XYZ file of C-alpha atoms in Angstrom:
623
model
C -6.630 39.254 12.750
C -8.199 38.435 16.320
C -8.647 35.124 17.119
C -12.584 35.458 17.604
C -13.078 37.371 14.424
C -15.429 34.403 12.415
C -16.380 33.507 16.402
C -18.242 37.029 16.532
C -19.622 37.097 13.206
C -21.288 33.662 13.599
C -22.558 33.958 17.651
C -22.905 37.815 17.480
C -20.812 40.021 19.808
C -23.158 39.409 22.773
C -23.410 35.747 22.842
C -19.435 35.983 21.892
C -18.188 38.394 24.675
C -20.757 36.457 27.457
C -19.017 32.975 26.446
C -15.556 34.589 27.713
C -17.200 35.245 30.722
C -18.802 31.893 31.192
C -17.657 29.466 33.342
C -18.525 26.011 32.452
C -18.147 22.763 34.394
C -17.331 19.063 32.712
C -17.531 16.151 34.256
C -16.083 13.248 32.503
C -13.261 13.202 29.943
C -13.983 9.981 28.305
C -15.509 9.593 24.576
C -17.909 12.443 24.995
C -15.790 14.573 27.464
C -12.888 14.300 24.890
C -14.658 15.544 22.432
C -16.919 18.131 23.906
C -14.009 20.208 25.998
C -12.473 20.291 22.542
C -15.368 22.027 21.080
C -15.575 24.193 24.118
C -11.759 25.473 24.118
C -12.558 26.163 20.165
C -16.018 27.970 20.690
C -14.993 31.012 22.794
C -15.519 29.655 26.118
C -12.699 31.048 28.324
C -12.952 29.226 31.910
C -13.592 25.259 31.769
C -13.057 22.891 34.636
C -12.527 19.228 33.952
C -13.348 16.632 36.495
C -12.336 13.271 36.389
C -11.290 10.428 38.214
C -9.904 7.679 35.414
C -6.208 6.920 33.984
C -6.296 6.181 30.326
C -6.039 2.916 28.943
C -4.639 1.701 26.045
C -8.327 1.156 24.616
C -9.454 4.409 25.089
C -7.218 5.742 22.350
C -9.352 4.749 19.358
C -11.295 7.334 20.303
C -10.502 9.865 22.621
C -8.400 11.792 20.721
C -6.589 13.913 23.224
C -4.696 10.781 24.800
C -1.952 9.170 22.730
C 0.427 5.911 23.786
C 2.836 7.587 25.793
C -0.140 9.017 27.876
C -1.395 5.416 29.268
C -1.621 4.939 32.776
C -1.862 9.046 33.308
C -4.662 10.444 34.649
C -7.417 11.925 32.248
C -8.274 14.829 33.456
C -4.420 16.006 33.682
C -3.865 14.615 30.334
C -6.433 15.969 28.618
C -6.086 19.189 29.728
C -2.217 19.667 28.170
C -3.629 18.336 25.105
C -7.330 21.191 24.667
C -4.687 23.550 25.820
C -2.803 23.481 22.466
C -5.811 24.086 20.905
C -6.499 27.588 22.484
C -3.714 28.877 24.807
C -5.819 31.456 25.904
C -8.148 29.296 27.668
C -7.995 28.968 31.294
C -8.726 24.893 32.367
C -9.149 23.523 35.719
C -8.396 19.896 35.502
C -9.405 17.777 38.943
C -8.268 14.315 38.920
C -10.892 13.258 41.176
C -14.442 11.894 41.931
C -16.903 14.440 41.357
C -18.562 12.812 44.563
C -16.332 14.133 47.005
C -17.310 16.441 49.459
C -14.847 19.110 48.600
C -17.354 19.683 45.536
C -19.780 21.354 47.404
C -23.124 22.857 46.101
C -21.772 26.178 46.165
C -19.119 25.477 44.093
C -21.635 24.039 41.333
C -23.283 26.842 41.957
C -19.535 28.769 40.702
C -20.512 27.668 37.513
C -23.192 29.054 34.512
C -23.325 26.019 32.924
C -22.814 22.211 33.670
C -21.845 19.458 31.151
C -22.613 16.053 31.909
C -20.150 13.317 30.077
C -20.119 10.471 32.584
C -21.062 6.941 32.186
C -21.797 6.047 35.700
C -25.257 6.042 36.562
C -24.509 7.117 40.350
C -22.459 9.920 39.286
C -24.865 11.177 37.006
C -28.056 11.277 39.347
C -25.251 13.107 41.817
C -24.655 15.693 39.613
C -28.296 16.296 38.505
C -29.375 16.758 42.517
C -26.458 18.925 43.144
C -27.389 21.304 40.179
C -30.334 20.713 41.215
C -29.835 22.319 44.827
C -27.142 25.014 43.227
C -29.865 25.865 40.811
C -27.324 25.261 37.684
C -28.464 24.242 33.963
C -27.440 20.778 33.150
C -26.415 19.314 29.743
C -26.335 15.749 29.944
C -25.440 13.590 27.023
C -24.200 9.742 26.545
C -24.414 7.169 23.732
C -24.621 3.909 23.262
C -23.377 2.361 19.723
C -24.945 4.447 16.755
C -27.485 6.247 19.155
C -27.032 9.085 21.245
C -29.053 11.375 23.749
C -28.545 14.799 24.700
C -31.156 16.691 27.672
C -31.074 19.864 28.625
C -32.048 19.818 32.579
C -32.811 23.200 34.254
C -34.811 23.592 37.810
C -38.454 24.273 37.622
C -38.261 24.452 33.866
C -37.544 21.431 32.334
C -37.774 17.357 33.175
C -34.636 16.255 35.481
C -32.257 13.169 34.943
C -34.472 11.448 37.581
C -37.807 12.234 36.019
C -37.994 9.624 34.209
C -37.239 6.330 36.798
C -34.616 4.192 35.235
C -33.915 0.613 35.511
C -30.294 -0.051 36.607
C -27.803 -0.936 33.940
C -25.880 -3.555 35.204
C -22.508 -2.026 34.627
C -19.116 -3.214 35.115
C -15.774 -1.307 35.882
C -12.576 -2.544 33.397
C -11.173 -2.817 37.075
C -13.671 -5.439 38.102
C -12.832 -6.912 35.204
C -9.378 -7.209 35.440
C -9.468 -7.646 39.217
C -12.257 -8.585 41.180
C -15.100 -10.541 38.670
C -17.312 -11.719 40.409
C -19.617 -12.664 37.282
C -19.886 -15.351 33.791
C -19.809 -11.817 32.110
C -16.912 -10.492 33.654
C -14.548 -13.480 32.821
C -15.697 -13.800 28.884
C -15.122 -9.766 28.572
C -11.917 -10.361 30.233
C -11.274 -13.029 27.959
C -12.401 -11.681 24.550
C -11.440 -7.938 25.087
C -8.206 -8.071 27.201
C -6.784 -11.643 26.905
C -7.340 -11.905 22.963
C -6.489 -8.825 22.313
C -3.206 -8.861 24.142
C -2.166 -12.218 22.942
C -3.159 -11.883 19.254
C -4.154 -7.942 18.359
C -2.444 -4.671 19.719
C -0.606 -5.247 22.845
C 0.150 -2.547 25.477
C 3.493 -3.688 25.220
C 3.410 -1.763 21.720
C 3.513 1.839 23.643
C 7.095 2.420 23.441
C 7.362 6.119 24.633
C 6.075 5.838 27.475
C 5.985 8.900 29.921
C 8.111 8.643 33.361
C 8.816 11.966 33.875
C 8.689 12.897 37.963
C 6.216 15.384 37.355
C 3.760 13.089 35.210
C 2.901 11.975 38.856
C 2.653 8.565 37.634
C 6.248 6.497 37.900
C 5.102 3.814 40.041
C 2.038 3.005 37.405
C 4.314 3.647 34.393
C 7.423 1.166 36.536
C 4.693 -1.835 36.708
C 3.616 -1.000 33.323
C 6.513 -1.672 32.061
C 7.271 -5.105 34.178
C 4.274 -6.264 32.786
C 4.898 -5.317 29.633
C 8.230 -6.749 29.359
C 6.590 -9.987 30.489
C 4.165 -9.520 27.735
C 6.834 -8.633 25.279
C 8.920 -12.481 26.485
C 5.428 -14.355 25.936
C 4.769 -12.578 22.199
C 7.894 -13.293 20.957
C 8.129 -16.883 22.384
C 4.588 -17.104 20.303
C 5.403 -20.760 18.242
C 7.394 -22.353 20.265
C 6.541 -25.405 22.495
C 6.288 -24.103 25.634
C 4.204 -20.682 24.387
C 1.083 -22.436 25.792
C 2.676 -23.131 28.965
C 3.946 -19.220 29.168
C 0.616 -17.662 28.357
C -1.179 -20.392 31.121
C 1.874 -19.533 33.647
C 1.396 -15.447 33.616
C -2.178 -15.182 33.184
C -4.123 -18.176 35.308
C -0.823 -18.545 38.196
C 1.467 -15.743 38.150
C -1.221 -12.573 37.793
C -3.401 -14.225 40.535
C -0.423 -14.241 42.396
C -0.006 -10.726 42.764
C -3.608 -10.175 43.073
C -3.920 -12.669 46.366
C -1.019 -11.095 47.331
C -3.246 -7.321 47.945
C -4.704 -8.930 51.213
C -7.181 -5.496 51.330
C -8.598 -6.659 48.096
C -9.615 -9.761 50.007
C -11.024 -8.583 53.343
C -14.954 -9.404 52.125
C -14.287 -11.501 48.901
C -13.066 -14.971 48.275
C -9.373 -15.129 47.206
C -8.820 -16.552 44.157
C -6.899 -19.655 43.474
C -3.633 -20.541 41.345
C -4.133 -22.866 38.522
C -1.068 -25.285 37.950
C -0.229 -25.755 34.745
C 1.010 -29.538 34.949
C -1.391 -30.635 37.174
C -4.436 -29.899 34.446
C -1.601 -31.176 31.430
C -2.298 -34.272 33.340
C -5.808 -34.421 33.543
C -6.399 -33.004 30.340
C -4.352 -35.772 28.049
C -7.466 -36.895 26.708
C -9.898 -34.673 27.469
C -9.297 -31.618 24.454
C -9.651 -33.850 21.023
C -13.426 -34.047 21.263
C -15.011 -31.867 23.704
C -14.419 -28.626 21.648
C -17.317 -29.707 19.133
C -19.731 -30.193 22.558
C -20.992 -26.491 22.559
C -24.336 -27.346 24.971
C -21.896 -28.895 27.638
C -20.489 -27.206 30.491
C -16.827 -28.396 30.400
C -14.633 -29.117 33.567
C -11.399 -27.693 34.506
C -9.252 -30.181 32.581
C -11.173 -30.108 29.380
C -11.035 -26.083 29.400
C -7.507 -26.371 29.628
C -7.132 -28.969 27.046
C -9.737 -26.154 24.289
C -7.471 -23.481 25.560
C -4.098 -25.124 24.467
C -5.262 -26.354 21.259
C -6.979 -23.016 20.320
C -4.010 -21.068 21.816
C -1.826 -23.466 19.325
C -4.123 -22.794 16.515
C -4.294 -19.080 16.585
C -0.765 -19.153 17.176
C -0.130 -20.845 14.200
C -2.304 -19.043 12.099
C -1.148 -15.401 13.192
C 2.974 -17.013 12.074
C 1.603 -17.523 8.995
C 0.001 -14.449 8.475
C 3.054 -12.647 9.616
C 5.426 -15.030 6.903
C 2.907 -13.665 3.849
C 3.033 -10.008 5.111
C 3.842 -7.383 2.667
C 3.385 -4.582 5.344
C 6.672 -4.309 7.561
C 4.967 -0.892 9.595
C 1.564 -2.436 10.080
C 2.072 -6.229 11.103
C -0.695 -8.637 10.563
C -3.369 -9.163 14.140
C -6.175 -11.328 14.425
C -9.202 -10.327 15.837
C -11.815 -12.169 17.602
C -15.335 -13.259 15.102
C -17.513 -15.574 17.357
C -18.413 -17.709 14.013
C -14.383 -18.721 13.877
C -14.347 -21.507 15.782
C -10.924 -21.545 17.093
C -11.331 -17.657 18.221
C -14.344 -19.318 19.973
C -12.647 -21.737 21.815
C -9.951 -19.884 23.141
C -12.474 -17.163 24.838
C -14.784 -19.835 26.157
C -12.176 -21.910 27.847
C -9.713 -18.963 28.743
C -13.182 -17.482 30.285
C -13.991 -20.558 31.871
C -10.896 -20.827 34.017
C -10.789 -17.802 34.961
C -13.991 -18.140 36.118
C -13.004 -21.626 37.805
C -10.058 -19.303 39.863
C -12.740 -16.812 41.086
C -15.282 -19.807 41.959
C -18.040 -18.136 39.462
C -20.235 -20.455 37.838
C -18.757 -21.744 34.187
C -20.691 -21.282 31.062
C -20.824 -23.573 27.745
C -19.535 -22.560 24.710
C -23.390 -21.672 23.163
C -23.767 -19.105 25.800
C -20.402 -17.614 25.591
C -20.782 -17.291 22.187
C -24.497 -15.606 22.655
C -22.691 -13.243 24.855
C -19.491 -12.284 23.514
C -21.691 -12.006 19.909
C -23.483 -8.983 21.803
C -20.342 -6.535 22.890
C -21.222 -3.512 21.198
C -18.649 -0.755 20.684
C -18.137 2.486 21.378
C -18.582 4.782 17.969
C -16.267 7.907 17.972
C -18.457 9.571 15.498
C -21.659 9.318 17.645
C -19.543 10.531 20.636
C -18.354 13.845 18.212
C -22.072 14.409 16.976
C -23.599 13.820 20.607
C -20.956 16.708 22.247
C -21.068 18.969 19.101
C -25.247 18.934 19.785
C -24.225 19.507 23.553
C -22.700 22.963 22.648
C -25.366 24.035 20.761
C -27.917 23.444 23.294
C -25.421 25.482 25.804
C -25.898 28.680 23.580
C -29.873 28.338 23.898
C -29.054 27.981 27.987
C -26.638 30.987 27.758
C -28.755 33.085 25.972
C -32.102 32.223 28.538
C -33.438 30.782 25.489
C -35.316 27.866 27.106
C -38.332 27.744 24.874
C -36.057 26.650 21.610
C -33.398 24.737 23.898
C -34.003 21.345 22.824
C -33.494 17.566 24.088
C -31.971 15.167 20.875
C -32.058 12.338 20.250
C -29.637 10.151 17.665
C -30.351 6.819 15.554
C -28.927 4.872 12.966
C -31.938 5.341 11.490
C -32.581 5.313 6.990
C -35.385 8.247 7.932
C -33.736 10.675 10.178
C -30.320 10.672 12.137
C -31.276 13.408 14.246
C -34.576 14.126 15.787
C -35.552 16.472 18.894
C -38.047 17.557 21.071
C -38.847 20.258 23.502
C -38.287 20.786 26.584
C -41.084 18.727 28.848
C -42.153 20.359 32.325
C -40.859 18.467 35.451
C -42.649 15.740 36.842
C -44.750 16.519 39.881
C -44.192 12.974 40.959
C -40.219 12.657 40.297
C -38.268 12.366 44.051
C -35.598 14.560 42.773
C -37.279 17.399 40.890
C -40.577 17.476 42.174
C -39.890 18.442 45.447
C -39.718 21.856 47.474
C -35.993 22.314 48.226
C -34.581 24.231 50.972
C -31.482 24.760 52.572
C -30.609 24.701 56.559
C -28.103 26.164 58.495
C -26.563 23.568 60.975
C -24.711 23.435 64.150
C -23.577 19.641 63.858
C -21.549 19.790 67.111
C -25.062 20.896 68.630
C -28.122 19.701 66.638
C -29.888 16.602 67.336
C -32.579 14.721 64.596
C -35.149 15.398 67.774
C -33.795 19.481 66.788
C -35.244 18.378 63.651
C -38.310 16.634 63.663
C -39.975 18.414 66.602
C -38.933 22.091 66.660
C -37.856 23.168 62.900
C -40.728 20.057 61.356
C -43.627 19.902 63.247
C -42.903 23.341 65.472
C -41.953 25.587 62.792
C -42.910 24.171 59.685
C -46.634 22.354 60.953
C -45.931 18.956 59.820
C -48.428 16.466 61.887
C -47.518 13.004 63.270
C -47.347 11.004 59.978
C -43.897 11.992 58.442
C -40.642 10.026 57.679
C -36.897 11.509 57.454
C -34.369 9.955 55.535
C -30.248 10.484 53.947
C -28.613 8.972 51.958
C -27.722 6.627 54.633
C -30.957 5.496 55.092
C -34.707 6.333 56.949
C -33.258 8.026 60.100
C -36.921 8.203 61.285
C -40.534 7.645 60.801
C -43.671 6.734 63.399
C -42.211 3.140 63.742
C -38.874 4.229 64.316
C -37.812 6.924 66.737
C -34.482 5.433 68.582
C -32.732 7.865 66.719
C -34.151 10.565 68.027
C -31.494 11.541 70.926
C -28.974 11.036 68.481
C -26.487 13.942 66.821
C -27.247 13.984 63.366
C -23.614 13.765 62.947
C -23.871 10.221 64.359
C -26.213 9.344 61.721
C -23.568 10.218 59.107
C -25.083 13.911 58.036
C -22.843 16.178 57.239
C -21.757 19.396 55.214
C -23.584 19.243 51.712
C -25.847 16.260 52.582
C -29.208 15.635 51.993
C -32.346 14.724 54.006
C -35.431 14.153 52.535
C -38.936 14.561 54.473
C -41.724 12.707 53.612
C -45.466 13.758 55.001
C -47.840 10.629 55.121
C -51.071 12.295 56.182
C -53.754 10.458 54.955
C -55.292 13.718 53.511
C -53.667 16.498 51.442
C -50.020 15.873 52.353
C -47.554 17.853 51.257
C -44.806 16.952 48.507
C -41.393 15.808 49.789
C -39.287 17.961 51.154
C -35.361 18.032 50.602
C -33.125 19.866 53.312
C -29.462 20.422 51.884
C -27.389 20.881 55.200
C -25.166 23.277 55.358
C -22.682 23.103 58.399
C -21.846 26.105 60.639
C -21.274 27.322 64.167
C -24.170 29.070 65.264
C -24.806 31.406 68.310
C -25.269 29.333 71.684
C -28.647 31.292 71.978
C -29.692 30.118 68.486
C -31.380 27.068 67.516
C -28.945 24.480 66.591
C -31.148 23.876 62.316
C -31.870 26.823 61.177
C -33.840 27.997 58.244
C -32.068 30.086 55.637
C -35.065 31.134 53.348
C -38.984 31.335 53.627
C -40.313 29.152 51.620
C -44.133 27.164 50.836
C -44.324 23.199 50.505
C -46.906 22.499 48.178
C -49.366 19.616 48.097
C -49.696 16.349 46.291
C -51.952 16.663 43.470
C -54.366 13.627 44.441
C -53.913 11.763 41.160
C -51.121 11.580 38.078
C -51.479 11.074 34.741
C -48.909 8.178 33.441
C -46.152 10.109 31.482
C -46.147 9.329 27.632
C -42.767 9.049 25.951
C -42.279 10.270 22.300
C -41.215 6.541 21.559
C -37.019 7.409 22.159
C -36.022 5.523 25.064
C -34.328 7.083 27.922
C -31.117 5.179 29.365
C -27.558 4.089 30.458
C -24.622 3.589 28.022
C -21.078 3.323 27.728
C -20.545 6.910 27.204
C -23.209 7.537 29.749
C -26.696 7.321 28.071
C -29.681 6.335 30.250
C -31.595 4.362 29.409
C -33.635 1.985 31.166
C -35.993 2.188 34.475
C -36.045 1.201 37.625
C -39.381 -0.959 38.611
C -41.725 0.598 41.427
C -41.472 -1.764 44.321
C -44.415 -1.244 47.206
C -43.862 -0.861 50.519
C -45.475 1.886 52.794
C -44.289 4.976 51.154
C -42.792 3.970 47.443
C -39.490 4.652 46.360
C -40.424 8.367 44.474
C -42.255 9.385 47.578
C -39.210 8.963 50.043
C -36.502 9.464 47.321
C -34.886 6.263 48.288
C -34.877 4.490 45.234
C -30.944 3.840 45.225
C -31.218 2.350 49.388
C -34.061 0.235 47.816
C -32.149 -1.192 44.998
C -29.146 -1.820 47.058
C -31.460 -4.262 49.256
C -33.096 -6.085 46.320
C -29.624 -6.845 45.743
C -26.031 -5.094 44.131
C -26.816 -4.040 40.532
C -23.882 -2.189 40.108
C -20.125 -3.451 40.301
C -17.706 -0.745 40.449
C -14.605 -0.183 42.068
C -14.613 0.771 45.628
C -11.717 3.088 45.333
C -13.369 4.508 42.519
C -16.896 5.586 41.598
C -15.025 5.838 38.361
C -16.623 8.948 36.400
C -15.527 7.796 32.861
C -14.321 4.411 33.894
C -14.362 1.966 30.628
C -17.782 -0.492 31.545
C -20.234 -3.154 30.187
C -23.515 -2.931 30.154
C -25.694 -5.213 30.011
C -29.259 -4.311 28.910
C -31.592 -7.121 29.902
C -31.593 -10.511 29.279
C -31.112 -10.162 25.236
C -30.169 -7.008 24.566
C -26.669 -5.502 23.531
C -23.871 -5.859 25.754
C -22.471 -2.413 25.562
C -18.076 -2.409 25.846
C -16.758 1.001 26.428
């Protein structure tokens, strides 16, 4: 019996035989991205490429099922890949360990693909891959959850609303490797604390993946070598767990011996502070007196000594509480773990004064045990079941795209909700006033060995195209030039950091009926001496602003940022002489109110594990 037999029967032939022909793009292979490139490989689609740039962690197996224990530390796109594959041998899948930001992922190869799937949970990411399927002219299905809700948005040029249309305020999201590395915030050092430390000391250790994966070709045997140094030290410190000097072995490896190593990565340190080493006798000397009262002082900040003497004692008392649990045990396969309540007060303790020196080593401000508590009490989950409904939906949407069948594609929306899980919506028009969408777009030929921004402004702008005096050009390095600022002018545009696949975005301030902005992609390439060095590929109009907008109403769903990549939230308007939407600038602008967004530097991390923190109450979101 062929393989597609019920497949044909269920899609029709048409629908059937096109998916075989389809080539589909997914970025991310996290909760979602798991998931959904399962349902692809089992739905008919033939051609899938998988982008992404994380290694899988030993959290990320409670629910991305395609990674198991002797996987950690491999990369996820690689992994996941070998593990679809025995799903449907037939299937052909690209896997790209990479950033989906690189320039080798040019707009024509988006434009390679008939469909786009969007699975990321990095805000940055996500608005790149809207404006580059944007520019290729590719549908978009972007999805992300957060807890028991989910969003999924089907995004296609001049037909429907784009990622960007509606602004969004910047999550402020956290890499695991900021975490674990670099903190630099209260937040970072009580997720370290309650998450990692805890969890390690007391739950399911990485120490517990005992088939590990060192094969040559795994491409990972200097990750899997340190893995298992660690691990071994980890494995010393567990089993020591009772004795006197446990306290003293936890405090050695965590607060002298790991910051060790990390002050020893003198890049790390180039534009940060370097941590310093706690010594373990020097605060059992301070703190002789300091632990047998302070612990019931939750309003007070405490000082290094009495955080050491709350993290002994609570160390002790877990310690002894997790022996005894292990004594009474009945289950020899499935030994007894504690895991971390913020009403326990011992669990409490240890997170708020483990948190607190940490803190103390990366000079961040210390925070009393209320406020840890307030904030550790508000670490939200990922749910596996919201991330299997949100990339089943995802598929279905991708037949209505397939098919051209725009008017019943839908955007939905789910809640943990008594009235209705699932609810949707159509498709809403673009924006006329989004800086992404609701723009002309264009593309330029461009001799950057040749072509100056002066190339630009005055012969293909104001020559060719009739803009007046009143105009700004920007990148996404910055404004390059507007009436108050010509010194660039002279300059290459390949000194101003344009290059193949970039983006510059004209603005036309007349003070009557300007035109909309207008986005150049630049495409490089060695044109005739006798040619103009920017060259126009297409005819195109510019239309005009529309003099007023109406404010866009919402259906009551918000719109945001999660841990599987939902967005959610907006980013505020903030006046100046041409706003934010206007010059398409909105991430240069946010970057100078200050940095809302801590990620890795080596990594723009596509699926990396974050928290988010929504607000000053609202959930804080652990991935």
């Amino acid at each position: 019996m062929p393989r597609d037999k019920f497949q044909r029967q269920s899609l029709g032939v048409a629908l059937s035989t096109q998916l075989q022909q389809t080539r589909v793009l997914v970025v991310g292979a996290g909760g979602i991205g798991c998931e959904l490139l399962k349902n692809l490989v089992l739905s008919g689609f033939n051609e899938i490429h998988l982008v992404d740039l994380d290694t899988i962690d030993l959290s990320n197996l409670n629910r991305q099922f395609l990674f198991r224990h002797e996987h950690i530390k491999r990369p996820k796109a690689l992994v996941a890949k070998e593990s679809a594959g025995r799903f449907n041998p037939n299937v052909q899948i690209e896997a790209h360990h990479a950033n989906i930001k690189d320039p080798r992922f040019t707009i024509d190869w988006f434009r390679s693909f008939q469909v786009v799937f969007n699975a990321l949970d990095n805000l940055e990411a996500r608005r790149h891959v809207n404006k580059m399927c944007l520019a290729a002219d590719v549908p978009l299905i972007e999805s992300g959850t957060t807890g028991f809700n989910g969003q999924v948005q089907v995004i296609r040029k001049k037909r429907s609303e784009c990622y960007d249309c509606n602004p969004k305020e910047t999550p402020k999201t956290f890499a695991v490797c900021t975490i674990r590395s670099t903190p630099s915030q209260p937040i970072h050092c009580i997720v370290w604390a309650k998450s990692y430390l805890f969890t390690e000391i007391f739950g399911t250790s990485e120490d517990d993946a005992q088939d590990l994966d060192t094969t040559e070709d795994s491409g990972n045997a200097k990750e899997i070598e340190t893995l298992r140094q660690e691990a071994r030290a980890l494995k010393v410190i567990r089993e020591s767990m009772g004795s006197a000097d446990f306290p003293r072995r936890v405090f050695q490896k965590v607060f002298s011996d790991d910051i060790k190593r990390l002050r020893g990565m003198e890049d790390m340190w180039q534009s940060r502070r370097k941590p310093d080493v706690l010594s373990y006798d020097d605060l059992s000397a301070q703190a002789s007196e300091d632990g047998r009262h302070v612990d019931h002082d939750d309003q007070a900040v405490w000082t290094t000594a009495q955080n050491f003497a709350v993290f002994s004692k609570s160390l002790q008392e877990l310690s002894a509480r997790l022996e005894q649990l292990r004594a009474t045990s009945e289950h020899e396969n499935a030994p007894p773990i504690l895991t971390f309540d913020k009403d326990d007060d011992d669990s409490l303790d240890f997170v708020t004064s483990a948190a607190n020196l940490r803190a103390i080593i990366f000079g961040i401000e210390p925070k009393s045990e209320f406020e840890v508590k307030q904030l550790a009490g508000r670490i939200i989950p990922a749910i596996a079941t919201t991330n299997a409904m949100t990339a089943g939906l995802c598929v279905l949407q991708a037949y209505k795209v397939l098919r051209d069948d725009y008017h019943k594609a839908r955007n939905v929306f789910l809640a943990k909700s008594n009235d209705r899980i699932i609810s949707s919506e159509p498709l809403r028009p673009p924006r006329s006033e989004c800086a992404v969408c609701g723009v002309t777009q264009a593309r330029v030929d461009v001799d950057l060995s040749r072509a100056s921004l002066n190339d630009l402004v005055e012969d293909l702008l104001r020559l060719e195209l009739g803009y007046g005096q009143e105009l700004s050009v920007s990148s996404d390095q910055g404004v390059l030039f507007d009436p108050e600022l010509d010194d660039n002018l002279p300059k290459k545009l390949s000194e101003l950091s344009v290059k193949h696949d970039s983006f510059i975005t004209v603005v036309d301030e007349a003070s009557e009926d300007p035109r909309v902005n207008l986005v150049l992609a630049v495409f490089e390439k060695n044109l005739a001496d006798q040619d103009k060095p920017i060259l126009l590929v297409d005819k195109f109009e510019i239309a005009r602003k529309t003099k007023s907008s109406s404010e866009h109403i919402t259906n009551g769903h918000t719109n945001g940022q999660a841990s599987d990549g939902l967005s959610i939230n907006g980013i505020k308007d903030v006046s100046r002489k041409r706003s934010a939407d206007e010059a398409g600038l909105e991430a240069q602008l946010a970057s100078k109110r200050g940095k809302v967004i801590e990620s890795s530097t080596a990594k723009s991390s596509d699926t990396d594990d974050v928290v988010v923190l929504d607000g000053a109450s609202g959930p804080i979101v652990l991935d």
